[in-house]
PDB file of C-alpha atoms in Angstrom:
ATOM      1  CA  UNK B   1     -34.047  27.598  13.593  1.00 58.00           C
ATOM      2  CA  UNK B   2     -37.824  27.246  14.178  1.00 68.00           C
ATOM      3  CA  UNK B   3     -39.857  24.127  13.370  1.00 72.00           C
ATOM      4  CA  UNK B   4     -42.233  24.379  10.480  1.00 77.00           C
ATOM      5  CA  UNK B   5     -40.396  27.148   8.648  1.00 91.00           C
ATOM      6  CA  UNK B   6     -38.900  26.496   5.186  1.00 95.00           C
ATOM      7  CA  UNK B   7     -35.157  25.819   5.274  1.00 96.00           C
ATOM      8  CA  UNK B   8     -33.455  27.505   2.332  1.00 97.00           C
ATOM      9  CA  UNK B   9     -29.777  26.998   1.509  1.00 97.00           C
ATOM     10  CA  UNK B  10     -28.019  29.966  -0.244  1.00 97.00           C
ATOM     11  CA  UNK B  11     -24.757  29.189  -1.979  1.00 96.00           C
ATOM     12  CA  UNK B  12     -22.222  31.750  -3.230  1.00 94.00           C
ATOM     13  CA  UNK B  13     -18.446  32.269  -3.192  1.00 92.00           C
ATOM     14  CA  UNK B  14     -18.666  35.369  -0.993  1.00 91.00           C
ATOM     15  CA  UNK B  15     -21.424  37.041   0.961  1.00 91.00           C
ATOM     16  CA  UNK B  16     -19.716  40.206   2.053  1.00 78.00           C
ATOM     17  CA  UNK B  17     -22.775  42.406   1.637  1.00 65.00           C
ATOM     18  CA  UNK B  18     -20.814  45.137  -0.152  1.00 67.00           C
ATOM     19  CA  UNK B  19     -21.033  44.166  -3.817  1.00 69.00           C
ATOM     20  CA  UNK B  20     -22.517  41.958  -6.466  1.00 78.00           C
ATOM     21  CA  UNK B  21     -24.380  38.803  -5.690  1.00 82.00           C
ATOM     22  CA  UNK B  22     -23.204  38.911  -2.073  1.00 85.00           C
ATOM     23  CA  UNK B  23     -25.175  42.139  -1.602  1.00 85.00           C
ATOM     24  CA  UNK B  24     -28.242  40.553  -3.123  1.00 88.00           C
ATOM     25  CA  UNK B  25     -27.995  37.632  -0.653  1.00 91.00           C
ATOM     26  CA  UNK B  26     -27.450  39.970   2.301  1.00 90.00           C
ATOM     27  CA  UNK B  27     -30.573  41.981   1.531  1.00 89.00           C
ATOM     28  CA  UNK B  28     -32.598  38.797   0.988  1.00 91.00           C
ATOM     29  CA  UNK B  29     -31.524  37.419   4.355  1.00 94.00           C
ATOM     30  CA  UNK B  30     -32.075  40.627   6.294  1.00 91.00           C
ATOM     31  CA  UNK B  31     -35.534  41.088   4.864  1.00 91.00           C
ATOM     32  CA  UNK B  32     -36.837  37.517   5.090  1.00 94.00           C
ATOM     33  CA  UNK B  33     -35.046  35.737   7.953  1.00 94.00           C
ATOM     34  CA  UNK B  34     -38.103  36.112  10.219  1.00 93.00           C
ATOM     35  CA  UNK B  35     -40.098  33.855   7.836  1.00 94.00           C
ATOM     36  CA  UNK B  36     -37.342  31.591   6.453  1.00 96.00           C
ATOM     37  CA  UNK B  37     -34.509  29.625   8.047  1.00 96.00           C
ATOM     38  CA  UNK B  38     -31.478  30.437   5.922  1.00 97.00           C
ATOM     39  CA  UNK B  39     -28.321  28.354   5.684  1.00 97.00           C
ATOM     40  CA  UNK B  40     -25.451  29.983   3.863  1.00 97.00           C
ATOM     41  CA  UNK B  41     -22.699  27.949   2.154  1.00 97.00           C
ATOM     42  CA  UNK B  42     -19.971  30.414   1.281  1.00 95.00           C
ATOM     43  CA  UNK B  43     -16.302  31.257   1.568  1.00 94.00           C
ATOM     44  CA  UNK B  44     -16.954  34.465   3.526  1.00 93.00           C
ATOM     45  CA  UNK B  45     -19.957  35.939   5.362  1.00 94.00           C
ATOM     46  CA  UNK B  46     -20.739  39.473   6.467  1.00 91.00           C
ATOM     47  CA  UNK B  47     -20.534  39.933  10.243  1.00 91.00           C
ATOM     48  CA  UNK B  48     -24.081  41.276  10.560  1.00 89.00           C
ATOM     49  CA  UNK B  49     -25.544  38.070   9.040  1.00 94.00           C
ATOM     50  CA  UNK B  50     -23.897  35.523  11.337  1.00 93.00           C
ATOM     51  CA  UNK B  51     -26.519  35.927  14.063  1.00 93.00           C
ATOM     52  CA  UNK B  52     -29.472  35.258  11.711  1.00 95.00           C
ATOM     53  CA  UNK B  53     -28.180  32.427   9.505  1.00 96.00           C
ATOM     54  CA  UNK B  54     -26.528  29.087   9.905  1.00 96.00           C
ATOM     55  CA  UNK B  55     -23.175  29.378   8.173  1.00 97.00           C
ATOM     56  CA  UNK B  56     -21.475  26.402   6.520  1.00 97.00           C
ATOM     57  CA  UNK B  57     -18.094  27.845   5.608  1.00 96.00           C
ATOM     58  CA  UNK B  58     -16.487  26.385   2.491  1.00 96.00           C
ATOM     59  CA  UNK B  59     -12.765  27.108   2.685  1.00 95.00           C
ATOM     60  CA  UNK B  60     -11.037  28.405  -0.439  1.00 93.00           C
ATOM     61  CA  UNK B  61      -8.192  30.915  -1.043  1.00 93.00           C
ATOM     62  CA  UNK B  62      -8.952  34.468  -2.134  1.00 87.00           C
ATOM     63  CA  UNK B  63      -6.423  34.425  -5.009  1.00 85.00           C
ATOM     64  CA  UNK B  64      -5.717  33.430  -7.708  1.00 86.00           C
ATOM     65  CA  UNK B  65      -9.208  33.159  -9.140  1.00 80.00           C
ATOM     66  CA  UNK B  66      -8.702  29.671 -10.722  1.00 83.00           C
ATOM     67  CA  UNK B  67      -7.559  28.240  -7.408  1.00 90.00           C
ATOM     68  CA  UNK B  68     -10.407  29.939  -5.570  1.00 90.00           C
ATOM     69  CA  UNK B  69     -12.923  28.606  -8.083  1.00 88.00           C
ATOM     70  CA  UNK B  70     -11.465  25.060  -8.025  1.00 91.00           C
ATOM     71  CA  UNK B  71     -11.255  24.821  -4.309  1.00 95.00           C
ATOM     72  CA  UNK B  72     -14.797  26.101  -3.727  1.00 95.00           C
ATOM     73  CA  UNK B  73     -16.139  23.776  -6.430  1.00 94.00           C
ATOM     74  CA  UNK B  74     -15.035  20.929  -4.126  1.00 96.00           C
ATOM     75  CA  UNK B  75     -15.493  22.319  -0.589  1.00 97.00           C
ATOM     76  CA  UNK B  76     -18.797  24.035  -1.400  1.00 96.00           C
ATOM     77  CA  UNK B  77     -20.105  20.827  -2.988  1.00 96.00           C
ATOM     78  CA  UNK B  78     -19.238  18.809   0.117  1.00 97.00           C
ATOM     79  CA  UNK B  79     -20.798  21.383   2.483  1.00 97.00           C
ATOM     80  CA  UNK B  80     -23.966  21.537   0.393  1.00 97.00           C
ATOM     81  CA  UNK B  81     -24.274  17.751   0.127  1.00 96.00           C
ATOM     82  CA  UNK B  82     -24.187  17.464   3.896  1.00 96.00           C
ATOM     83  CA  UNK B  83     -26.827  20.189   4.455  1.00 96.00           C
ATOM     84  CA  UNK B  84     -30.567  19.426   4.784  1.00 94.00           C
ATOM     85  CA  UNK B  85     -32.672  21.810   2.734  1.00 94.00           C
ATOM     86  CA  UNK B  86     -36.198  22.360   1.505  1.00 96.00           C
ATOM     87  CA  UNK B  87     -34.820  24.521  -1.337  1.00 97.00           C
ATOM     88  CA  UNK B  88     -31.326  25.022  -2.706  1.00 97.00           C
ATOM     89  CA  UNK B  89     -30.674  28.436  -4.209  1.00 97.00           C
ATOM     90  CA  UNK B  90     -27.324  29.074  -5.948  1.00 96.00           C
ATOM     91  CA  UNK B  91     -26.059  32.564  -6.816  1.00 94.00           C
ATOM     92  CA  UNK B  92     -23.512  32.333  -9.591  1.00 90.00           C
ATOM     93  CA  UNK B  93     -21.317  34.315 -11.937  1.00 83.00           C
ATOM     94  CA  UNK B  94     -20.122  31.063 -13.496  1.00 78.00           C
ATOM     95  CA  UNK B  95     -19.824  27.439 -12.416  1.00 79.00           C
ATOM     96  CA  UNK B  96     -20.147  27.252  -8.636  1.00 88.00           C
ATOM     97  CA  UNK B  97     -20.789  23.685  -7.357  1.00 93.00           C
ATOM     98  CA  UNK B  98     -21.678  20.447  -9.196  1.00 93.00           C
ATOM     99  CA  UNK B  99     -24.728  19.737  -7.006  1.00 95.00           C
ATOM    100  CA  UNK B 100     -28.290  19.935  -8.225  1.00 95.00           C
ATOM    101  CA  UNK B 101     -30.243  23.084  -7.317  1.00 96.00           C
ATOM    102  CA  UNK B 102     -33.859  24.089  -7.202  1.00 97.00           C
ATOM    103  CA  UNK B 103     -33.112  27.612  -8.312  1.00 97.00           C
ATOM    104  CA  UNK B 104     -29.923  29.134  -9.744  1.00 96.00           C
ATOM    105  CA  UNK B 105     -29.744  32.959  -9.958  1.00 95.00           C
ATOM    106  CA  UNK B 106     -27.339  33.774 -12.767  1.00 92.00           C
ATOM    107  CA  UNK B 107     -25.802  37.212 -12.131  1.00 89.00           C
ATOM    108  CA  UNK B 108     -23.267  36.950 -14.934  1.00 85.00           C
ATOM    109  CA  UNK B 109     -23.495  34.757 -18.090  1.00 84.00           C
ATOM    110  CA  UNK B 110     -19.920  33.907 -18.847  1.00 80.00           C
ATOM    111  CA  UNK B 111     -20.696  32.136 -22.113  1.00 80.00           C
ATOM    112  CA  UNK B 112     -22.492  35.272 -23.301  1.00 79.00           C
ATOM    113  CA  UNK B 113     -19.579  37.469 -22.298  1.00 77.00           C
ATOM    114  CA  UNK B 114     -17.099  35.277 -24.174  1.00 77.00           C
ATOM    115  CA  UNK B 115     -19.349  35.388 -27.251  1.00 79.00           C
ATOM    116  CA  UNK B 116     -19.722  39.151 -27.122  1.00 78.00           C
ATOM    117  CA  UNK B 117     -15.989  39.668 -26.525  1.00 73.00           C
ATOM    118  CA  UNK B 118     -15.056  37.361 -29.407  1.00 78.00           C
ATOM    119  CA  UNK B 119     -12.814  35.235 -27.143  1.00 73.00           C
ATOM    120  CA  UNK B 120     -12.957  32.295 -29.487  1.00 67.00           C
ATOM    121  CA  UNK B 121     -13.107  34.228 -32.745  1.00 67.00           C
ATOM    122  CA  UNK B 122     -10.271  34.828 -35.214  1.00 65.00           C
ATOM    123  CA  UNK B 123      -9.192  37.948 -33.350  1.00 64.00           C
ATOM    124  CA  UNK B 124      -9.727  36.468 -29.900  1.00 63.00           C
ATOM    125  CA  UNK B 125      -7.152  35.002 -27.504  1.00 61.00           C
ATOM    126  CA  UNK B 126      -4.488  32.607 -28.852  1.00 66.00           C
ATOM    127  CA  UNK B 127      -5.593  28.986 -29.363  1.00 62.00           C
ATOM    128  CA  UNK B 128      -3.446  27.574 -26.558  1.00 51.00           C
ATOM    129  CA  UNK B 129      -4.957  29.983 -24.058  1.00 58.00           C
ATOM    130  CA  UNK B 130      -8.499  28.932 -24.978  1.00 60.00           C
ATOM    131  CA  UNK B 131      -8.300  25.665 -23.037  1.00 60.00           C
ATOM    132  CA  UNK B 132      -9.130  27.229 -19.654  1.00 68.00           C
ATOM    133  CA  UNK B 133     -12.108  29.317 -20.918  1.00 71.00           C
ATOM    134  CA  UNK B 134     -13.528  26.295 -22.745  1.00 77.00           C
ATOM    135  CA  UNK B 135     -13.272  24.197 -19.625  1.00 79.00           C
ATOM    136  CA  UNK B 136     -14.910  27.005 -17.679  1.00 75.00           C
ATOM    137  CA  UNK B 137     -17.764  27.195 -20.216  1.00 79.00           C
ATOM    138  CA  UNK B 138     -18.257  23.405 -20.190  1.00 84.00           C
ATOM    139  CA  UNK B 139     -18.600  23.428 -16.400  1.00 84.00           C
ATOM    140  CA  UNK B 140     -20.957  26.429 -16.549  1.00 85.00           C
ATOM    141  CA  UNK B 141     -23.211  24.643 -19.024  1.00 86.00           C
ATOM    142  CA  UNK B 142     -23.200  21.420 -16.979  1.00 88.00           C
ATOM    143  CA  UNK B 143     -23.869  23.178 -13.692  1.00 88.00           C
ATOM    144  CA  UNK B 144     -26.654  25.366 -15.005  1.00 88.00           C
ATOM    145  CA  UNK B 145     -28.364  22.395 -16.622  1.00 90.00           C
ATOM    146  CA  UNK B 146     -28.540  20.730 -13.189  1.00 92.00           C
ATOM    147  CA  UNK B 147     -30.904  23.469 -11.981  1.00 95.00           C
ATOM    148  CA  UNK B 148     -34.711  23.015 -11.938  1.00 96.00           C
ATOM    149  CA  UNK B 149     -35.105  26.713 -12.733  1.00 97.00           C
ATOM    150  CA  UNK B 150     -32.833  29.630 -13.667  1.00 96.00           C
ATOM    151  CA  UNK B 151     -33.362  33.210 -12.458  1.00 96.00           C
ATOM    152  CA  UNK B 152     -32.268  36.139 -14.655  1.00 95.00           C
ATOM    153  CA  UNK B 153     -31.810  39.731 -13.498  1.00 92.00           C
ATOM    154  CA  UNK B 154     -33.311  41.242 -16.703  1.00 93.00           C
ATOM    155  CA  UNK B 155     -35.313  40.340 -19.789  1.00 95.00           C
ATOM    156  CA  UNK B 156     -32.093  40.529 -21.823  1.00 92.00           C
ATOM    157  CA  UNK B 157     -30.406  38.053 -19.513  1.00 93.00           C
ATOM    158  CA  UNK B 158     -33.451  35.832 -19.748  1.00 95.00           C
ATOM    159  CA  UNK B 159     -33.165  35.735 -23.559  1.00 94.00           C
ATOM    160  CA  UNK B 160     -29.516  34.806 -23.293  1.00 92.00           C
ATOM    161  CA  UNK B 161     -30.207  32.048 -20.706  1.00 92.00           C
ATOM    162  CA  UNK B 162     -32.970  30.583 -22.869  1.00 94.00           C
ATOM    163  CA  UNK B 163     -30.618  30.652 -25.854  1.00 91.00           C
ATOM    164  CA  UNK B 164     -27.645  29.101 -24.137  1.00 89.00           C
ATOM    165  CA  UNK B 165     -29.491  26.685 -21.809  1.00 89.00           C
ATOM    166  CA  UNK B 166     -32.635  25.657 -23.741  1.00 92.00           C
ATOM    167  CA  UNK B 167     -35.217  23.512 -21.961  1.00 92.00           C
ATOM    168  CA  UNK B 168     -34.713  25.005 -18.472  1.00 94.00           C
ATOM    169  CA  UNK B 169     -37.449  27.358 -17.198  1.00 96.00           C
ATOM    170  CA  UNK B 170     -36.238  30.917 -16.661  1.00 97.00           C
ATOM    171  CA  UNK B 171     -37.818  33.493 -14.409  1.00 97.00           C
ATOM    172  CA  UNK B 172     -36.894  37.195 -14.237  1.00 96.00           C
ATOM    173  CA  UNK B 173     -36.044  38.443 -10.769  1.00 90.00           C
ATOM    174  CA  UNK B 174     -34.758  42.071 -11.119  1.00 88.00           C
ATOM    175  CA  UNK B 175     -32.276  43.362  -8.557  1.00 85.00           C
ATOM    176  CA  UNK B 176     -34.127  45.427  -6.006  1.00 84.00           C
ATOM    177  CA  UNK B 177     -33.439  49.101  -5.119  1.00 83.00           C
ATOM    178  CA  UNK B 178     -33.743  50.696  -1.704  1.00 85.00           C
ATOM    179  CA  UNK B 179     -35.995  53.635  -2.764  1.00 88.00           C
ATOM    180  CA  UNK B 180     -35.527  55.328   0.643  1.00 89.00           C
ATOM    181  CA  UNK B 181     -31.780  55.474   0.190  1.00 87.00           C
ATOM    182  CA  UNK B 182     -31.544  55.930  -3.553  1.00 89.00           C
ATOM    183  CA  UNK B 183     -33.827  58.852  -4.388  1.00 91.00           C
ATOM    184  CA  UNK B 184     -33.393  62.323  -5.945  1.00 91.00           C
ATOM    185  CA  UNK B 185     -31.786  64.873  -3.597  1.00 92.00           C
ATOM    186  CA  UNK B 186     -31.365  68.225  -5.309  1.00 92.00           C
ATOM    187  CA  UNK B 187     -29.311  69.741  -2.498  1.00 93.00           C
ATOM    188  CA  UNK B 188     -26.857  66.870  -2.394  1.00 91.00           C
ATOM    189  CA  UNK B 189     -26.677  66.976  -6.166  1.00 92.00           C
ATOM    190  CA  UNK B 190     -25.735  70.684  -6.209  1.00 92.00           C
ATOM    191  CA  UNK B 191     -23.142  70.245  -3.437  1.00 93.00           C
ATOM    192  CA  UNK B 192     -21.445  67.387  -5.154  1.00 92.00           C
ATOM    193  CA  UNK B 193     -21.375  69.024  -8.515  1.00 93.00           C
ATOM    194  CA  UNK B 194     -20.004  72.235  -6.991  1.00 93.00           C
ATOM    195  CA  UNK B 195     -17.206  70.255  -5.295  1.00 92.00           C
ATOM    196  CA  UNK B 196     -16.213  68.789  -8.683  1.00 91.00           C
ATOM    197  CA  UNK B 197     -16.528  72.074 -10.565  1.00 91.00           C
ATOM    198  CA  UNK B 198     -19.487  70.777 -12.599  1.00 91.00           C
ATOM    199  CA  UNK B 199     -22.471  72.973 -13.230  1.00 90.00           C
ATOM    200  CA  UNK B 200     -26.128  71.994 -12.875  1.00 88.00           C
ATOM    201  CA  UNK B 201     -26.473  72.071 -16.648  1.00 89.00           C
ATOM    202  CA  UNK B 202     -23.489  69.749 -17.377  1.00 91.00           C
ATOM    203  CA  UNK B 203     -24.345  66.170 -18.313  1.00 93.00           C
ATOM    204  CA  UNK B 204     -22.748  63.588 -16.033  1.00 94.00           C
ATOM    205  CA  UNK B 205     -22.660  59.825 -16.730  1.00 94.00           C
ATOM    206  CA  UNK B 206     -22.195  57.621 -13.664  1.00 94.00           C
ATOM    207  CA  UNK B 207     -20.397  54.295 -13.944  1.00 95.00           C
ATOM    208  CA  UNK B 208     -20.638  52.166 -10.784  1.00 93.00           C
ATOM    209  CA  UNK B 209     -18.862  48.798 -10.970  1.00 89.00           C
ATOM    210  CA  UNK B 210     -15.876  46.680 -10.092  1.00 85.00           C
ATOM    211  CA  UNK B 211     -14.235  44.279 -12.598  1.00 82.00           C
ATOM    212  CA  UNK B 212     -13.987  47.137 -15.082  1.00 91.00           C
ATOM    213  CA  UNK B 213     -12.744  45.035 -17.974  1.00 84.00           C
ATOM    214  CA  UNK B 214     -15.903  42.868 -17.829  1.00 78.00           C
ATOM    215  CA  UNK B 215     -18.262  45.776 -17.152  1.00 85.00           C
ATOM    216  CA  UNK B 216     -17.212  47.807 -20.217  1.00 89.00           C
ATOM    217  CA  UNK B 217     -15.337  50.828 -18.839  1.00 95.00           C
ATOM    218  CA  UNK B 218     -12.983  50.776 -21.805  1.00 95.00           C
ATOM    219  CA  UNK B 219     -15.921  50.887 -24.226  1.00 93.00           C
ATOM    220  CA  UNK B 220     -17.459  53.733 -22.267  1.00 95.00           C
ATOM    221  CA  UNK B 221     -14.279  55.851 -22.427  1.00 96.00           C
ATOM    222  CA  UNK B 222     -13.982  55.199 -26.138  1.00 95.00           C
ATOM    223  CA  UNK B 223     -17.564  56.373 -26.521  1.00 94.00           C
ATOM    224  CA  UNK B 224     -16.691  59.659 -24.785  1.00 93.00           C
ATOM    225  CA  UNK B 225     -14.008  60.252 -27.409  1.00 92.00           C
ATOM    226  CA  UNK B 226     -16.499  59.626 -30.273  1.00 92.00           C
ATOM    227  CA  UNK B 227     -18.925  62.144 -28.710  1.00 91.00           C
ATOM    228  CA  UNK B 228     -16.345  64.900 -29.267  1.00 85.00           C
ATOM    229  CA  UNK B 229     -17.374  68.322 -27.862  1.00 83.00           C
ATOM    230  CA  UNK B 230     -20.659  66.820 -26.692  1.00 85.00           C
ATOM    231  CA  UNK B 231     -18.907  64.303 -24.424  1.00 86.00           C
ATOM    232  CA  UNK B 232     -20.372  64.198 -20.943  1.00 92.00           C
ATOM    233  CA  UNK B 233     -18.421  64.024 -17.702  1.00 95.00           C
ATOM    234  CA  UNK B 234     -17.842  60.417 -16.631  1.00 96.00           C
ATOM    235  CA  UNK B 235     -17.738  59.624 -12.922  1.00 96.00           C
ATOM    236  CA  UNK B 236     -16.345  56.149 -12.127  1.00 97.00           C
ATOM    237  CA  UNK B 237     -17.078  54.584  -8.779  1.00 95.00           C
ATOM    238  CA  UNK B 238     -15.603  51.249  -7.692  1.00 92.00           C
ATOM    239  CA  UNK B 239     -12.222  49.586  -7.772  1.00 89.00           C
ATOM    240  CA  UNK B 240     -10.191  48.543 -10.784  1.00 92.00           C
ATOM    241  CA  UNK B 241      -6.963  49.337 -12.626  1.00 94.00           C
ATOM    242  CA  UNK B 242      -7.192  53.114 -12.431  1.00 95.00           C
ATOM    243  CA  UNK B 243      -3.749  53.650 -13.965  1.00 95.00           C
ATOM    244  CA  UNK B 244      -4.720  51.621 -17.028  1.00 96.00           C
ATOM    245  CA  UNK B 245      -8.007  53.409 -17.628  1.00 96.00           C
ATOM    246  CA  UNK B 246      -6.541  56.825 -16.890  1.00 96.00           C
ATOM    247  CA  UNK B 247      -3.988  56.167 -19.617  1.00 96.00           C
ATOM    248  CA  UNK B 248      -6.777  55.027 -21.983  1.00 96.00           C
ATOM    249  CA  UNK B 249      -8.700  58.249 -21.330  1.00 96.00           C
ATOM    250  CA  UNK B 250      -5.511  60.242 -21.890  1.00 96.00           C
ATOM    251  CA  UNK B 251      -4.832  58.441 -25.142  1.00 96.00           C
ATOM    252  CA  UNK B 252      -8.365  59.298 -26.349  1.00 95.00           C
ATOM    253  CA  UNK B 253      -8.109  62.924 -25.289  1.00 93.00           C
ATOM    254  CA  UNK B 254     -10.865  62.763 -22.645  1.00 94.00           C
ATOM    255  CA  UNK B 255      -8.888  62.462 -19.423  1.00 94.00           C
ATOM    256  CA  UNK B 256     -10.226  65.812 -18.231  1.00 92.00           C
ATOM    257  CA  UNK B 257     -13.777  64.410 -18.547  1.00 93.00           C
ATOM    258  CA  UNK B 258     -13.175  61.272 -16.432  1.00 96.00           C
ATOM    259  CA  UNK B 259     -13.103  61.345 -12.594  1.00 95.00           C
ATOM    260  CA  UNK B 260     -12.250  58.282 -10.470  1.00 96.00           C
ATOM    261  CA  UNK B 261     -13.913  58.224  -7.072  1.00 95.00           C
ATOM    262  CA  UNK B 262     -12.673  54.807  -5.892  1.00 93.00           C
ATOM    263  CA  UNK B 263     -14.648  52.656  -3.497  1.00 89.00           C
ATOM    264  CA  UNK B 264     -17.386  54.614  -1.720  1.00 88.00           C
ATOM    265  CA  UNK B 265     -19.819  53.678   1.080  1.00 83.00           C
ATOM    266  CA  UNK B 266     -21.901  56.779   0.331  1.00 86.00           C
ATOM    267  CA  UNK B 267     -22.728  55.552  -3.167  1.00 85.00           C
ATOM    268  CA  UNK B 268     -26.090  57.361  -3.157  1.00 86.00           C
TER     269      UNK B 268
END
């Protein structure tokens, strides 16, 4: 740590560098640690970041999610409260810690998801099972309202944040893309399509995500079925319940159009 440089605390459940908000934090640290002193409060931290940040590990189990969330809500709060900072930056997919923050980047708006999924509607989950989601939403609202500013990843997310959390300034900070790594490569395209028996003229839809039930893979497969003979090939990259979604594709008569690639490091 160098005197005179801003000291920024980043808070997240996991900073593995392989997916989601953890990848966003990793890229931020690697590209800005020469100008900013970063302190990371998290449950896990990627090995290549440990030499360039100060890590305040907040112990919490990996599973089940409710226990992980509850434990981090306490241990993360304590770690953060004991850490000196010029700026506190939370990265959330729901309630994270009860502490105040200067900036909270909201990568997933749970209240918006529950609304879109009809969780509390007449055809949603049974009333007795709504207690946990309602508690989760109450904590999400309370935590987000303790932020001086919210950061959305898109204009659509900004509109949702302004609707669900009125009165808090919202700024859009789109997720960045490594244009050197992710760029058109016609030769690689031809080779991959040939290996999958797909021609250059065939339309291929690419679905890259984990947490498939939240990211809409089921809806995507149902859309293939509605497209009929015009249905594109669907390539699914990431981890999830492959057996379940294979069965769904089979039931809709499009199993031959769906290919599961699993987790890949060569995502480009």
